[in-house]
PDB file of C-alpha atoms in Angstrom:
ATOM      1  CA  UNK A   1     -20.318  -4.505  -4.073  1.00  0.00           C
ATOM      2  CA  UNK A   2     -16.626  -3.900  -4.844  1.00  0.00           C
ATOM      3  CA  UNK A   3     -14.187  -6.705  -4.148  1.00  0.00           C
ATOM      4  CA  UNK A   4     -10.711  -5.620  -3.035  1.00  0.00           C
ATOM      5  CA  UNK A   5      -7.793  -7.937  -2.330  1.00  0.00           C
ATOM      6  CA  UNK A   6      -4.608  -6.966  -0.496  1.00  0.00           C
ATOM      7  CA  UNK A   7      -1.287  -8.771  -0.794  1.00  0.00           C
ATOM      8  CA  UNK A   8       2.379  -8.222   0.028  1.00  0.00           C
ATOM      9  CA  UNK A   9       2.314  -8.274   3.801  1.00  0.00           C
ATOM     10  CA  UNK A  10       4.872 -10.163   5.845  1.00  0.00           C
ATOM     11  CA  UNK A  11       7.612  -9.993   8.443  1.00  0.00           C
ATOM     12  CA  UNK A  12      10.338  -7.378   8.054  1.00  0.00           C
ATOM     13  CA  UNK A  13      13.051  -5.966  10.296  1.00  0.00           C
ATOM     14  CA  UNK A  14      13.032  -2.487  11.723  1.00  0.00           C
ATOM     15  CA  UNK A  15      14.208  -0.108   8.981  1.00  0.00           C
ATOM     16  CA  UNK A  16      13.208  -2.443   6.178  1.00  0.00           C
ATOM     17  CA  UNK A  17      10.737  -2.074   3.328  1.00  0.00           C
ATOM     18  CA  UNK A  18       7.606  -3.766   2.038  1.00  0.00           C
ATOM     19  CA  UNK A  19       5.305  -3.085  -0.887  1.00  0.00           C
ATOM     20  CA  UNK A  20       1.613  -3.819  -0.524  1.00  0.00           C
ATOM     21  CA  UNK A  21      -0.751  -4.297  -3.442  1.00  0.00           C
ATOM     22  CA  UNK A  22      -4.498  -3.776  -3.681  1.00  0.00           C
ATOM     23  CA  UNK A  23      -6.093  -5.559  -6.626  1.00  0.00           C
ATOM     24  CA  UNK A  24      -9.231  -3.908  -7.984  1.00  0.00           C
ATOM     25  CA  UNK A  25     -12.027  -5.443 -10.078  1.00  0.00           C
ATOM     26  CA  UNK A  26     -11.246  -5.617 -13.791  1.00  0.00           C
ATOM     27  CA  UNK A  27     -14.309  -3.532 -14.595  1.00  0.00           C
ATOM     28  CA  UNK A  28     -13.295  -0.771 -12.179  1.00  0.00           C
ATOM     29  CA  UNK A  29     -15.220   2.452 -12.490  1.00  0.00           C
ATOM     30  CA  UNK A  30     -12.832   5.333 -12.922  1.00  0.00           C
ATOM     31  CA  UNK A  31     -14.647   7.624 -10.481  1.00  0.00           C
ATOM     32  CA  UNK A  32     -13.448   6.341  -7.130  1.00  0.00           C
ATOM     33  CA  UNK A  33     -10.517   6.644  -4.750  1.00  0.00           C
ATOM     34  CA  UNK A  34      -8.509   3.937  -2.991  1.00  0.00           C
ATOM     35  CA  UNK A  35      -7.177   4.282   0.505  1.00  0.00           C
ATOM     36  CA  UNK A  36      -4.954   2.291   2.821  1.00  0.00           C
ATOM     37  CA  UNK A  37      -5.810   1.856   6.474  1.00  0.00           C
ATOM     38  CA  UNK A  38      -4.199  -0.075   9.293  1.00  0.00           C
ATOM     39  CA  UNK A  39      -5.306  -1.529  12.572  1.00  0.00           C
ATOM     40  CA  UNK A  40      -3.024  -2.696  15.359  1.00  0.00           C
ATOM     41  CA  UNK A  41      -4.267  -4.990  18.141  1.00  0.00           C
ATOM     42  CA  UNK A  42      -6.322  -3.056  20.663  1.00  0.00           C
ATOM     43  CA  UNK A  43      -6.399   0.074  18.533  1.00  0.00           C
ATOM     44  CA  UNK A  44      -8.878   1.620  16.134  1.00  0.00           C
ATOM     45  CA  UNK A  45      -8.464   1.432  12.386  1.00  0.00           C
ATOM     46  CA  UNK A  46      -6.438   4.416  11.179  1.00  0.00           C
ATOM     47  CA  UNK A  47      -6.031   6.129   7.839  1.00  0.00           C
ATOM     48  CA  UNK A  48      -2.635   5.713   6.155  1.00  0.00           C
ATOM     49  CA  UNK A  49      -2.833   7.041   2.593  1.00  0.00           C
ATOM     50  CA  UNK A  50      -5.219   7.541  -0.327  1.00  0.00           C
ATOM     51  CA  UNK A  51      -5.128   8.184  -4.046  1.00  0.00           C
ATOM     52  CA  UNK A  52      -7.734   9.137  -6.596  1.00  0.00           C
ATOM     53  CA  UNK A  53      -8.040   6.594  -9.417  1.00  0.00           C
ATOM     54  CA  UNK A  54      -8.519   9.467 -11.875  1.00  0.00           C
ATOM     55  CA  UNK A  55      -6.291  12.404 -11.070  1.00  0.00           C
ATOM     56  CA  UNK A  56      -3.087  13.086  -9.222  1.00  0.00           C
ATOM     57  CA  UNK A  57      -4.343  13.751  -5.688  1.00  0.00           C
ATOM     58  CA  UNK A  58      -2.619  11.794  -2.936  1.00  0.00           C
ATOM     59  CA  UNK A  59      -3.129  12.004   0.805  1.00  0.00           C
ATOM     60  CA  UNK A  60      -0.953  10.755   3.673  1.00  0.00           C
ATOM     61  CA  UNK A  61      -1.258  10.480   7.415  1.00  0.00           C
ATOM     62  CA  UNK A  62       1.411  12.518   9.244  1.00  0.00           C
ATOM     63  CA  UNK A  63       2.850   9.345  10.800  1.00  0.00           C
ATOM     64  CA  UNK A  64       3.838   7.899   7.419  1.00  0.00           C
ATOM     65  CA  UNK A  65       4.495  10.980   5.288  1.00  0.00           C
ATOM     66  CA  UNK A  66       7.994  10.800   3.810  1.00  0.00           C
ATOM     67  CA  UNK A  67       8.288   7.057   4.467  1.00  0.00           C
ATOM     68  CA  UNK A  68       5.294   5.587   2.623  1.00  0.00           C
ATOM     69  CA  UNK A  69       4.280   6.214  -0.971  1.00  0.00           C
ATOM     70  CA  UNK A  70       0.963   5.373  -2.651  1.00  0.00           C
ATOM     71  CA  UNK A  71       0.772   4.773  -6.388  1.00  0.00           C
ATOM     72  CA  UNK A  72      -1.472   3.203  -9.013  1.00  0.00           C
ATOM     73  CA  UNK A  73      -1.201   1.157 -12.187  1.00  0.00           C
ATOM     74  CA  UNK A  74      -4.251   1.466 -14.423  1.00  0.00           C
ATOM     75  CA  UNK A  75      -3.121  -1.336 -16.726  1.00  0.00           C
ATOM     76  CA  UNK A  76      -2.969  -3.754 -13.800  1.00  0.00           C
ATOM     77  CA  UNK A  77      -5.969  -2.349 -11.894  1.00  0.00           C
ATOM     78  CA  UNK A  78      -3.755  -2.175  -8.833  1.00  0.00           C
ATOM     79  CA  UNK A  79      -2.923   0.359  -6.154  1.00  0.00           C
ATOM     80  CA  UNK A  80       0.362   0.039  -4.272  1.00  0.00           C
ATOM     81  CA  UNK A  81       1.682   1.160  -0.921  1.00  0.00           C
ATOM     82  CA  UNK A  82       5.470   1.297  -0.792  1.00  0.00           C
ATOM     83  CA  UNK A  83       6.570   1.325   2.821  1.00  0.00           C
ATOM     84  CA  UNK A  84      10.159   2.310   3.617  1.00  0.00           C
ATOM     85  CA  UNK A  85      11.999   2.876   6.889  1.00  0.00           C
ATOM     86  CA  UNK A  86       9.508   0.654   8.659  1.00  0.00           C
ATOM     87  CA  UNK A  87       9.226   0.926  12.428  1.00  0.00           C
ATOM     88  CA  UNK A  88       7.933  -1.478  15.038  1.00  0.00           C
ATOM     89  CA  UNK A  89       4.922   0.786  15.520  1.00  0.00           C
ATOM     90  CA  UNK A  90       3.937   0.212  11.874  1.00  0.00           C
ATOM     91  CA  UNK A  91       3.008  -3.354  12.814  1.00  0.00           C
ATOM     92  CA  UNK A  92      -0.685  -3.817  11.976  1.00  0.00           C
ATOM     93  CA  UNK A  93      -3.181  -5.374   9.639  1.00  0.00           C
ATOM     94  CA  UNK A  94      -3.325  -3.235   6.525  1.00  0.00           C
ATOM     95  CA  UNK A  95      -6.532  -2.804   4.560  1.00  0.00           C
ATOM     96  CA  UNK A  96      -7.316  -1.149   1.278  1.00  0.00           C
ATOM     97  CA  UNK A  97     -10.652   0.572   0.892  1.00  0.00           C
ATOM     98  CA  UNK A  98     -12.736   2.213  -1.817  1.00  0.00           C
ATOM     99  CA  UNK A  99     -14.333   5.656  -1.651  1.00  0.00           C
ATOM    100  CA  UNK A 100     -16.958   5.534  -4.396  1.00  0.00           C
ATOM    101  CA  UNK A 101     -17.422   9.316  -4.322  1.00  0.00           C
ATOM    102  CA  UNK A 102     -13.907   9.662  -5.734  1.00  0.00           C
ATOM    103  CA  UNK A 103     -12.863  12.375  -3.280  1.00  0.00           C
ATOM    104  CA  UNK A 104     -10.287  10.263  -1.467  1.00  0.00           C
ATOM    105  CA  UNK A 105     -11.344  11.646   1.886  1.00  0.00           C
ATOM    106  CA  UNK A 106     -14.181   9.259   2.650  1.00  0.00           C
ATOM    107  CA  UNK A 107     -16.594   7.972   3.559  1.00  0.00           C
ATOM    108  CA  UNK A 108     -15.086   4.600   2.737  1.00  0.00           C
ATOM    109  CA  UNK A 109     -17.600   2.212   1.270  1.00  0.00           C
ATOM    110  CA  UNK A 110     -15.740  -1.095   0.899  1.00  0.00           C
ATOM    111  CA  UNK A 111     -12.760  -2.757   2.575  1.00  0.00           C
ATOM    112  CA  UNK A 112     -10.598  -5.710   1.650  1.00  0.00           C
ATOM    113  CA  UNK A 113      -9.891  -8.584   4.086  1.00  0.00           C
ATOM    114  CA  UNK A 114      -6.489  -7.151   5.052  1.00  0.00           C
ATOM    115  CA  UNK A 115      -2.860  -8.255   5.040  1.00  0.00           C
ATOM    116  CA  UNK A 116      -0.611  -8.507   8.086  1.00  0.00           C
ATOM    117  CA  UNK A 117       2.563  -6.452   8.366  1.00  0.00           C
ATOM    118  CA  UNK A 118       4.897  -7.237  11.252  1.00  0.00           C
ATOM    119  CA  UNK A 119       8.027  -5.206  11.924  1.00  0.00           C
ATOM    120  CA  UNK A 120      10.547  -6.832  14.258  1.00  0.00           C
ATOM    121  CA  UNK A 121      13.510  -5.391  16.131  1.00  0.00           C
TER     122      UNK A 121
END
């Protein structure tokens, strides 16, 4: 079992920015990937971005490419999602997830409890 914890969600105006954090266990195995997903009310959970814990590979959904940026800090065992130029349609619960294969393309084995992001007009 891998425990993940998201933070950094909140209320922001259209066009604003937020930075989400995903805290990983202190004894994190280096051979995994971390992804961000989001789920809006009445919609299915959707992939947002992913990064390999070891290596430089990053992946983005077309809807967020150029606006969102995923990064990692090994010293802090944390993965970040910087979200700029936020739109009302970005409103959702955001989850981080772990892909224990390390590929960064799934399947996704563990999810955190989520953090709410609300973009207002």
